[in-house]
Coordinates of C-alpha atoms in Angstrom, one line a residue:
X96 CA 109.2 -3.7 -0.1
X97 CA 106.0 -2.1 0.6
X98 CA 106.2 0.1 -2.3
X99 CA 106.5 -3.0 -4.2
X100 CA 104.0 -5.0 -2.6
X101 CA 101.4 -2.2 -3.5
X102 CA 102.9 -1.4 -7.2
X103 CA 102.0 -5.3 -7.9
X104 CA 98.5 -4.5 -6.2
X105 CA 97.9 -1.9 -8.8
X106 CA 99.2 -3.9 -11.7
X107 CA 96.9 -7.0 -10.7
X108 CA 94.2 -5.0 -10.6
X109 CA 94.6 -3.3 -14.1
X110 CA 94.5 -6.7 -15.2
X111 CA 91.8 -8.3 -13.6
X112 CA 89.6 -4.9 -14.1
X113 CA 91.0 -5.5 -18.5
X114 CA 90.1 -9.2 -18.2
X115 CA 86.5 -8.8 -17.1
X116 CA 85.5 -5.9 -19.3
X117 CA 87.9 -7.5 -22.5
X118 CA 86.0 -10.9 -21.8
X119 CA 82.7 -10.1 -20.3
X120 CA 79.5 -8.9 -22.2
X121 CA 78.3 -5.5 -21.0
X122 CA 76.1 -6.3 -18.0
X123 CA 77.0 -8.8 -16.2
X124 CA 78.8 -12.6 -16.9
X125 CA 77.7 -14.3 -19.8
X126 CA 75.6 -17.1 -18.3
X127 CA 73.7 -14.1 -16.5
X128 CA 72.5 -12.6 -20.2
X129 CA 69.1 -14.4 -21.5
X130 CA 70.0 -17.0 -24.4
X131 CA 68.1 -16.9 -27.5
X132 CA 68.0 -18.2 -30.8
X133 CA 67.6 -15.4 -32.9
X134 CA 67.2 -11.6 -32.0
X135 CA 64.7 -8.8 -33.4
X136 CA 64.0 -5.7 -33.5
X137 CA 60.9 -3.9 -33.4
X138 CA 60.8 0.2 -34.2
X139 CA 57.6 1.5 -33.9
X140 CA 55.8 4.8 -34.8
X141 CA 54.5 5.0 -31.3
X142 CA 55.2 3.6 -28.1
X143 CA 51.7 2.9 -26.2
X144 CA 49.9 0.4 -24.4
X145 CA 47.2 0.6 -27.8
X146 CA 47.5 -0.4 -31.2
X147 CA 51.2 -0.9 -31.0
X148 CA 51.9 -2.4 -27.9
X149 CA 48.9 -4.6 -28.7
X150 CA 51.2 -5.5 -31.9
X151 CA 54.5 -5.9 -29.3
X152 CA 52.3 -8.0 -27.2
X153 CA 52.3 -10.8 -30.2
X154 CA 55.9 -10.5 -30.9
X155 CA 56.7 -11.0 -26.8
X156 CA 54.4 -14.2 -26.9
X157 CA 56.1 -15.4 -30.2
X158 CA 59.6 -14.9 -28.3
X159 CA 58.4 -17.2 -25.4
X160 CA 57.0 -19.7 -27.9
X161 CA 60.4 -19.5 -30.5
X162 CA 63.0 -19.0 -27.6
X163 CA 63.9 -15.6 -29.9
X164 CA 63.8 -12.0 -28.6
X165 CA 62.6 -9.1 -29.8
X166 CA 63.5 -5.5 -28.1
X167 CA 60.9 -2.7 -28.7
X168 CA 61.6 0.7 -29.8
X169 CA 59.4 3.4 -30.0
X170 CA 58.3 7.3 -29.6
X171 CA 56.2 9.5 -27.8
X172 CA 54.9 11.2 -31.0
X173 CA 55.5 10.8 -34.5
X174 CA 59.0 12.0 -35.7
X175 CA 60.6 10.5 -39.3
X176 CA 63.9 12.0 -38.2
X177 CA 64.1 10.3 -35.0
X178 CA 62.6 6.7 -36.6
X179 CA 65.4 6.7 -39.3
X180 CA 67.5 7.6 -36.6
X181 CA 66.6 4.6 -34.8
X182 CA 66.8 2.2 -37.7
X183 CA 70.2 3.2 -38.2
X184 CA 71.6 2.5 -34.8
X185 CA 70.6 -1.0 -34.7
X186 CA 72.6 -1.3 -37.9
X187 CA 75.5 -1.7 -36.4
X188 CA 74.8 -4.5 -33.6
X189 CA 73.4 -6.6 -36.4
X190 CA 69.9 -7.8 -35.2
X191 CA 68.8 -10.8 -37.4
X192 CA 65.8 -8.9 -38.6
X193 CA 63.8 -6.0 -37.9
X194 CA 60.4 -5.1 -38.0
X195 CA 58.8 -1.9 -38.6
X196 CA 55.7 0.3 -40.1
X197 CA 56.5 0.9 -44.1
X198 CA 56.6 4.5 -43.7
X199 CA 56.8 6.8 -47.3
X200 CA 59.1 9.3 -45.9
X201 CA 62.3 9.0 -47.9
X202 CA 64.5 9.6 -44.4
X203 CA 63.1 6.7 -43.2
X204 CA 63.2 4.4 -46.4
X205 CA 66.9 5.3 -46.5
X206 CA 67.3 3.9 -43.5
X207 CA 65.6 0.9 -44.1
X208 CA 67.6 0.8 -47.4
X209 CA 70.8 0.9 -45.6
X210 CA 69.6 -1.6 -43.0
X211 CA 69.2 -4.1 -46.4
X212 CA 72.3 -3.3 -47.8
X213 CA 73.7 -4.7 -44.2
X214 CA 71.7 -7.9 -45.0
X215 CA 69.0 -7.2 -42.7
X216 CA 65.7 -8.5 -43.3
X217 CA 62.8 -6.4 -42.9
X218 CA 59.1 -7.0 -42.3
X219 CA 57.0 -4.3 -42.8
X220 CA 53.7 -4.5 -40.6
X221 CA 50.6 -2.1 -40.4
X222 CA 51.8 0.2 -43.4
X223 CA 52.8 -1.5 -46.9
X224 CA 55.8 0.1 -49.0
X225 CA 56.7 -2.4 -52.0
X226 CA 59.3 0.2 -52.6
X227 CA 61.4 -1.0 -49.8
X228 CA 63.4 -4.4 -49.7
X229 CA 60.9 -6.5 -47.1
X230 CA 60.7 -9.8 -46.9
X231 CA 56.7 -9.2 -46.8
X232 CA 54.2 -6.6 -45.4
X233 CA 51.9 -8.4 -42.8
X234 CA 48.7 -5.9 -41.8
X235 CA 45.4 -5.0 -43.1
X236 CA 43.9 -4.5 -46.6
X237 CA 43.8 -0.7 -45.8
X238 CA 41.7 0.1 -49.0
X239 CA 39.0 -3.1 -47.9
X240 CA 39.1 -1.3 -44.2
X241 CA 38.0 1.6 -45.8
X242 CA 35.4 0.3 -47.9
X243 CA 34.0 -1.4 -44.6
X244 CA 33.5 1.5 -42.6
X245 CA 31.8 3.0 -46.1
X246 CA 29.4 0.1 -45.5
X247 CA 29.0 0.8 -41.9
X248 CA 28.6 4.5 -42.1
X249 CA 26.3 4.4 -45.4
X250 CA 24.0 0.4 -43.7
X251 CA 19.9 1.6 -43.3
X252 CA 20.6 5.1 -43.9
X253 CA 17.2 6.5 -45.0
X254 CA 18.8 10.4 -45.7
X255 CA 22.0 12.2 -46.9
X256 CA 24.9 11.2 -46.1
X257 CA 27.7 14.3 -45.1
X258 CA 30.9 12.4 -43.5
X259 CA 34.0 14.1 -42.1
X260 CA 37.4 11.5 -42.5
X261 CA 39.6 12.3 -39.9
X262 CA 43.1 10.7 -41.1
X263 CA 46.8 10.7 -39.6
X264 CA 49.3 11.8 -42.3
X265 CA 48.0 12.1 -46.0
X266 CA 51.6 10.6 -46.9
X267 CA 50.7 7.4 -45.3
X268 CA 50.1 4.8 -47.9
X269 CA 47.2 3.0 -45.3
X270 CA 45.9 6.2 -44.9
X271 CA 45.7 7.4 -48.0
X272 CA 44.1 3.7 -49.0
X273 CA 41.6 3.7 -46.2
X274 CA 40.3 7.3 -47.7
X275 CA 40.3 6.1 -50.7
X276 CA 38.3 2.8 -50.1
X277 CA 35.9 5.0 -47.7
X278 CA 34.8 7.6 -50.6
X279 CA 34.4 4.2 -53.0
X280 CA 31.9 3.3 -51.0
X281 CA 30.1 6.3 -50.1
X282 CA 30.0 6.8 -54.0
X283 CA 28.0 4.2 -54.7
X284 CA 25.3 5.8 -52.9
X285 CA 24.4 9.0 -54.6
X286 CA 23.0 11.2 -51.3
X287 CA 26.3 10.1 -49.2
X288 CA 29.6 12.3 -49.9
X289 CA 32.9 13.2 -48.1
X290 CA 32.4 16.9 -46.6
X291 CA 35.9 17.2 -45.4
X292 CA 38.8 15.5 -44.5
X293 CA 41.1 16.7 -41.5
X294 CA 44.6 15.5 -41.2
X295 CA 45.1 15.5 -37.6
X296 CA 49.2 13.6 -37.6
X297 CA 48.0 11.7 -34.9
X298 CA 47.7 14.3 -32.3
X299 CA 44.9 14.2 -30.3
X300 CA 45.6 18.0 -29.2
X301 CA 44.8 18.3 -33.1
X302 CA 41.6 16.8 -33.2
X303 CA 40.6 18.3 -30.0
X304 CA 41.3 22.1 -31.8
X305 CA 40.1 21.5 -34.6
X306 CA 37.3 18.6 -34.8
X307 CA 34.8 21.0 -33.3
X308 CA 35.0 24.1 -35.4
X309 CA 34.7 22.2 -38.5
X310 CA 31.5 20.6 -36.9
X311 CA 30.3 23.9 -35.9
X312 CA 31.0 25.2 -39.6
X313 CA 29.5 22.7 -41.3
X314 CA 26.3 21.8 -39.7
X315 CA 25.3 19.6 -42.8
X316 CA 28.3 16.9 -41.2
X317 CA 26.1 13.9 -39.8
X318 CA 29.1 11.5 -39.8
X319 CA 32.2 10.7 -38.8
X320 CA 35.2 8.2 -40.0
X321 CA 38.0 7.9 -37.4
X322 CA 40.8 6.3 -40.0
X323 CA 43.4 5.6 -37.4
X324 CA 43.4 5.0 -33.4
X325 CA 44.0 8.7 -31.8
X326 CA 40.8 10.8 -33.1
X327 CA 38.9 7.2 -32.8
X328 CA 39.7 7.6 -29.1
X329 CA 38.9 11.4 -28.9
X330 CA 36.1 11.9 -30.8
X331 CA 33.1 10.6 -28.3
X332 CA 34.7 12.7 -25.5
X333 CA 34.6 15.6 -27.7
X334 CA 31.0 15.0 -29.2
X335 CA 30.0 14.3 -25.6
X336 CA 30.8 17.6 -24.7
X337 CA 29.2 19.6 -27.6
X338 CA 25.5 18.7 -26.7
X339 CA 22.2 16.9 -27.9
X340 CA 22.5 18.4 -31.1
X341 CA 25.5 15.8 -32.1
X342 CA 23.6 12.7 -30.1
X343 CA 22.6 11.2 -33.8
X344 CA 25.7 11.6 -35.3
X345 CA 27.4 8.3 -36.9
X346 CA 30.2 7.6 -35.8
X347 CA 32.1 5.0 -37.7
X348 CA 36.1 4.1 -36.2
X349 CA 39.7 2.4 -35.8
X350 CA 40.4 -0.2 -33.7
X351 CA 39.6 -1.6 -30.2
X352 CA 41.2 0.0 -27.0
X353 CA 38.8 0.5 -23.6
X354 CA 37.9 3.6 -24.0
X355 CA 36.3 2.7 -27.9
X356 CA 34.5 -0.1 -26.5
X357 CA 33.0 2.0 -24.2
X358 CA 31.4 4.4 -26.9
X359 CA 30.5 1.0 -29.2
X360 CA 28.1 -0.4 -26.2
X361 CA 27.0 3.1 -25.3
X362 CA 26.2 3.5 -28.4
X363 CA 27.9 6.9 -28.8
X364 CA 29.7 4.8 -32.0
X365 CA 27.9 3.6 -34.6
X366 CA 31.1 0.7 -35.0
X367 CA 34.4 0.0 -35.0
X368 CA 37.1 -1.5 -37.7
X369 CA 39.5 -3.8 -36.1
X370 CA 41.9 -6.4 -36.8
X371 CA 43.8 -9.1 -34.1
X372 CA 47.2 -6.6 -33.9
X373 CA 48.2 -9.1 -31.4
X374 CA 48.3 -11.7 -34.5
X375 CA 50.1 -9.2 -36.4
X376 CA 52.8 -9.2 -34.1
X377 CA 53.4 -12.6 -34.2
X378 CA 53.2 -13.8 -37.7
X379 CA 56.1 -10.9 -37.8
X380 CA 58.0 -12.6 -35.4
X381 CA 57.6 -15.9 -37.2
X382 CA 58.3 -15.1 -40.6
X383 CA 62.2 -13.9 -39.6
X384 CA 62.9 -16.7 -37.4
X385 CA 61.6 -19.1 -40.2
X386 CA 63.7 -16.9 -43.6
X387 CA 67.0 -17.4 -40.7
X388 CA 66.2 -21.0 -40.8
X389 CA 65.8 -21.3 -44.4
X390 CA 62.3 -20.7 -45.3
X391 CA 60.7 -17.6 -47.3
X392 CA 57.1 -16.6 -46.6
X393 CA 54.8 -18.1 -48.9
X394 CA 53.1 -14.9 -50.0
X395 CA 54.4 -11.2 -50.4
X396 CA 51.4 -9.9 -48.6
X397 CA 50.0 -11.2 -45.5
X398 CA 46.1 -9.7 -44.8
X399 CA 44.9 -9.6 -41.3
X400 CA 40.8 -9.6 -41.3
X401 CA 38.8 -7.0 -41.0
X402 CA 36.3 -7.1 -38.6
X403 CA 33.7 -4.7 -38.1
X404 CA 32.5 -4.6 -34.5
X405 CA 29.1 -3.3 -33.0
X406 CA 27.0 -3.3 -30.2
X407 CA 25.3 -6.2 -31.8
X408 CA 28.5 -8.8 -31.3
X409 CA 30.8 -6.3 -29.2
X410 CA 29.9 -9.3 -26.7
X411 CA 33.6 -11.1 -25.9
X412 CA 35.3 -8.3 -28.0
X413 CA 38.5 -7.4 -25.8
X414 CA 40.4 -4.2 -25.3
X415 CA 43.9 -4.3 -26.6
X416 CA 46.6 -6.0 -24.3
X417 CA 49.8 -5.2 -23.6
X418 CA 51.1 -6.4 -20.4
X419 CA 54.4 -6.6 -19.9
X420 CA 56.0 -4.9 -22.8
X421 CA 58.8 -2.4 -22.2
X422 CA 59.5 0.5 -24.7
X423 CA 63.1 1.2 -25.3
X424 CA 62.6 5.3 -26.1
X425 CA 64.9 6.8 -28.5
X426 CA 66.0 9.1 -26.0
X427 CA 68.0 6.3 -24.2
X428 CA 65.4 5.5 -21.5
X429 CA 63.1 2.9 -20.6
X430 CA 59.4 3.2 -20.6
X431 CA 56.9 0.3 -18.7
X432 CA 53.6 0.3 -20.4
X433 CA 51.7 -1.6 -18.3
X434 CA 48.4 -3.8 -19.3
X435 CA 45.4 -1.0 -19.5
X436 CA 43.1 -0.6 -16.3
X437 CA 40.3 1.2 -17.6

């Protein structure tokens, strides 16, 4: 009788241990699980408390204000591989959109060509690829950024102009348009010219290597262009370092975190190039909840201003925010980036 009494045990507990994980989500019951309306997907280049998680910030206030959610993935450094690696795995759980940088390298427009084929929208945001199926690219006018810091580096100049362009990966179609823009500029003045160019991947170790010997070997460099966030933030530290001989040196850079700030109003920067990434974020968000509801975005290309900042109006400018947002790594783990303290 016993024997029987515990063989039933068993057999009820197969089946209540099938009925909960047959029926119940993974995680918890159903009711526990946050509802939403729609649900995105964000893969990033980079997973930071910067630019990007400036850009994540926006899409986590658009989720409060759409009852949608939008789960962020990024990386510790730049890796293609990885990024088409994590394009692909959300594939198969079928987000209703995802948003991401429109990247050149062909591993990752596969990806993003496979995601389409799944009937996936995509909005590309910060880098434009009309080669890819998007819905639109939201971001800046990369070629009028560059023209802008031409104007800032080149404003009152009352000698020649030699500028070093420190730029992430040539392959990137914003960087390659912020260059471009930058020595349109400069051309139109006939003593100012591009010295060098130094593409750094976004490594600050890189810049940090190299940014000084190429300073050192080519004393006739009185400028700088910073065309994306990482050397921006390295380059006063390094110049700092490297004596009075580098105190006039212009330096003209990308976007708006603490530590840039700090050079504008100390005047170690001549200016910065910024747009609202925050704003960025959410018009991304938006635009896939309204094409699930029916609506296409009214225009293929969405420009975010350009706004050059100074000490002159760095008054009210703020650093970027991103409180809050948690990284989903590639790796499997969870990163907190808290809201920056500097």
């Amino acid at each position: 009788m016993k024997k029987m009494f515990n063989c039933l045990m068993l057999l009820f507990s197969v089946f209540v241990c099938f009925f909960f994980c047959a029926v119940l989500p993974p995680g918890g019951r159903e009711s526990d699980l946050p509802s939403c309306n729609y649900r995105f997907t964000f893969i990033s280049p980079f997973a930071n408390a910067g630019y990007w998680g400036s850009i994540a910030y926006g899409m986590a206030q658009a989720d409060d204000a759409y009852h949608t959610n939008t789960k962020f993935v990024g990386f510790m450094e730049s890796d293609a591989q990885a990024m088409s690696e994590a394009i692909r795995s959300e594939i198969c759980p079928g987000p209703d959109g995802i948003i991401t940088s429109g990247e050149s390298d062909p591993r990752i427009v596969r990806a993003l060509e496979e995601a389409r084929a799944a009937d996936i929208p995509v909005v590309l945001i910060d880098n434009d690829n009309a080669d890819i199926d998007r819905l639109c690219y939201i971001g800046a006018d990369n070629y009028e950024m560059g023209r802008l810091a031409g104007k800032d580096m080149t404003e009152n100049i009352s000698h020649p102009l030699y500028a070093a362009v420190i730029i992430g990966n040539g392959s990137s179609e914003n960087q390659q348009l912020r260059l471009q823009g930058f020595q349109d500029e400069l051309a139109l003045h006939p003593d100012c010219h591009v010295e060098t160019v130094l593409e750094a991947n976004y490594s600050l170790l890189t810049v940090r290597e190299k940014l000084p010997g190429i300073l050192e070997e080519n004393p006739e460099i009185n400028g700088i262009f910073c065309a994306e966030g990482y050397s921006s933030i390295v380059t006063g530290e390094l110049l700092d370092t490297m004596g009075k001989g580098y105190d006039e040196m212009r330096v003209v850079v990308s976007g708006n975190p603490d530590e840039i700030l700090k050079h504008i109003a100390s005047g170690r920067y001549y200016s910065t190039i910024i747009q609202e990434s925050d704003i960025m974020g959410k018009l991304a968000v938006e635009v896939l909840k309204n094409y699930q509801e029916g609506t296409l975005p009214e225009k293929d290309v969405i420009y975010i201003e350009n706004i050059s900042i100074s000490k002159e109006n760095l008054e009210g400018i703020k650093a970027y925010e991103s409180e809050g947002v948690t990284w989903h790594l590639y790796n499997g783990n969870l990163l907190q980036i808290p809201q920056s303290t500097n």
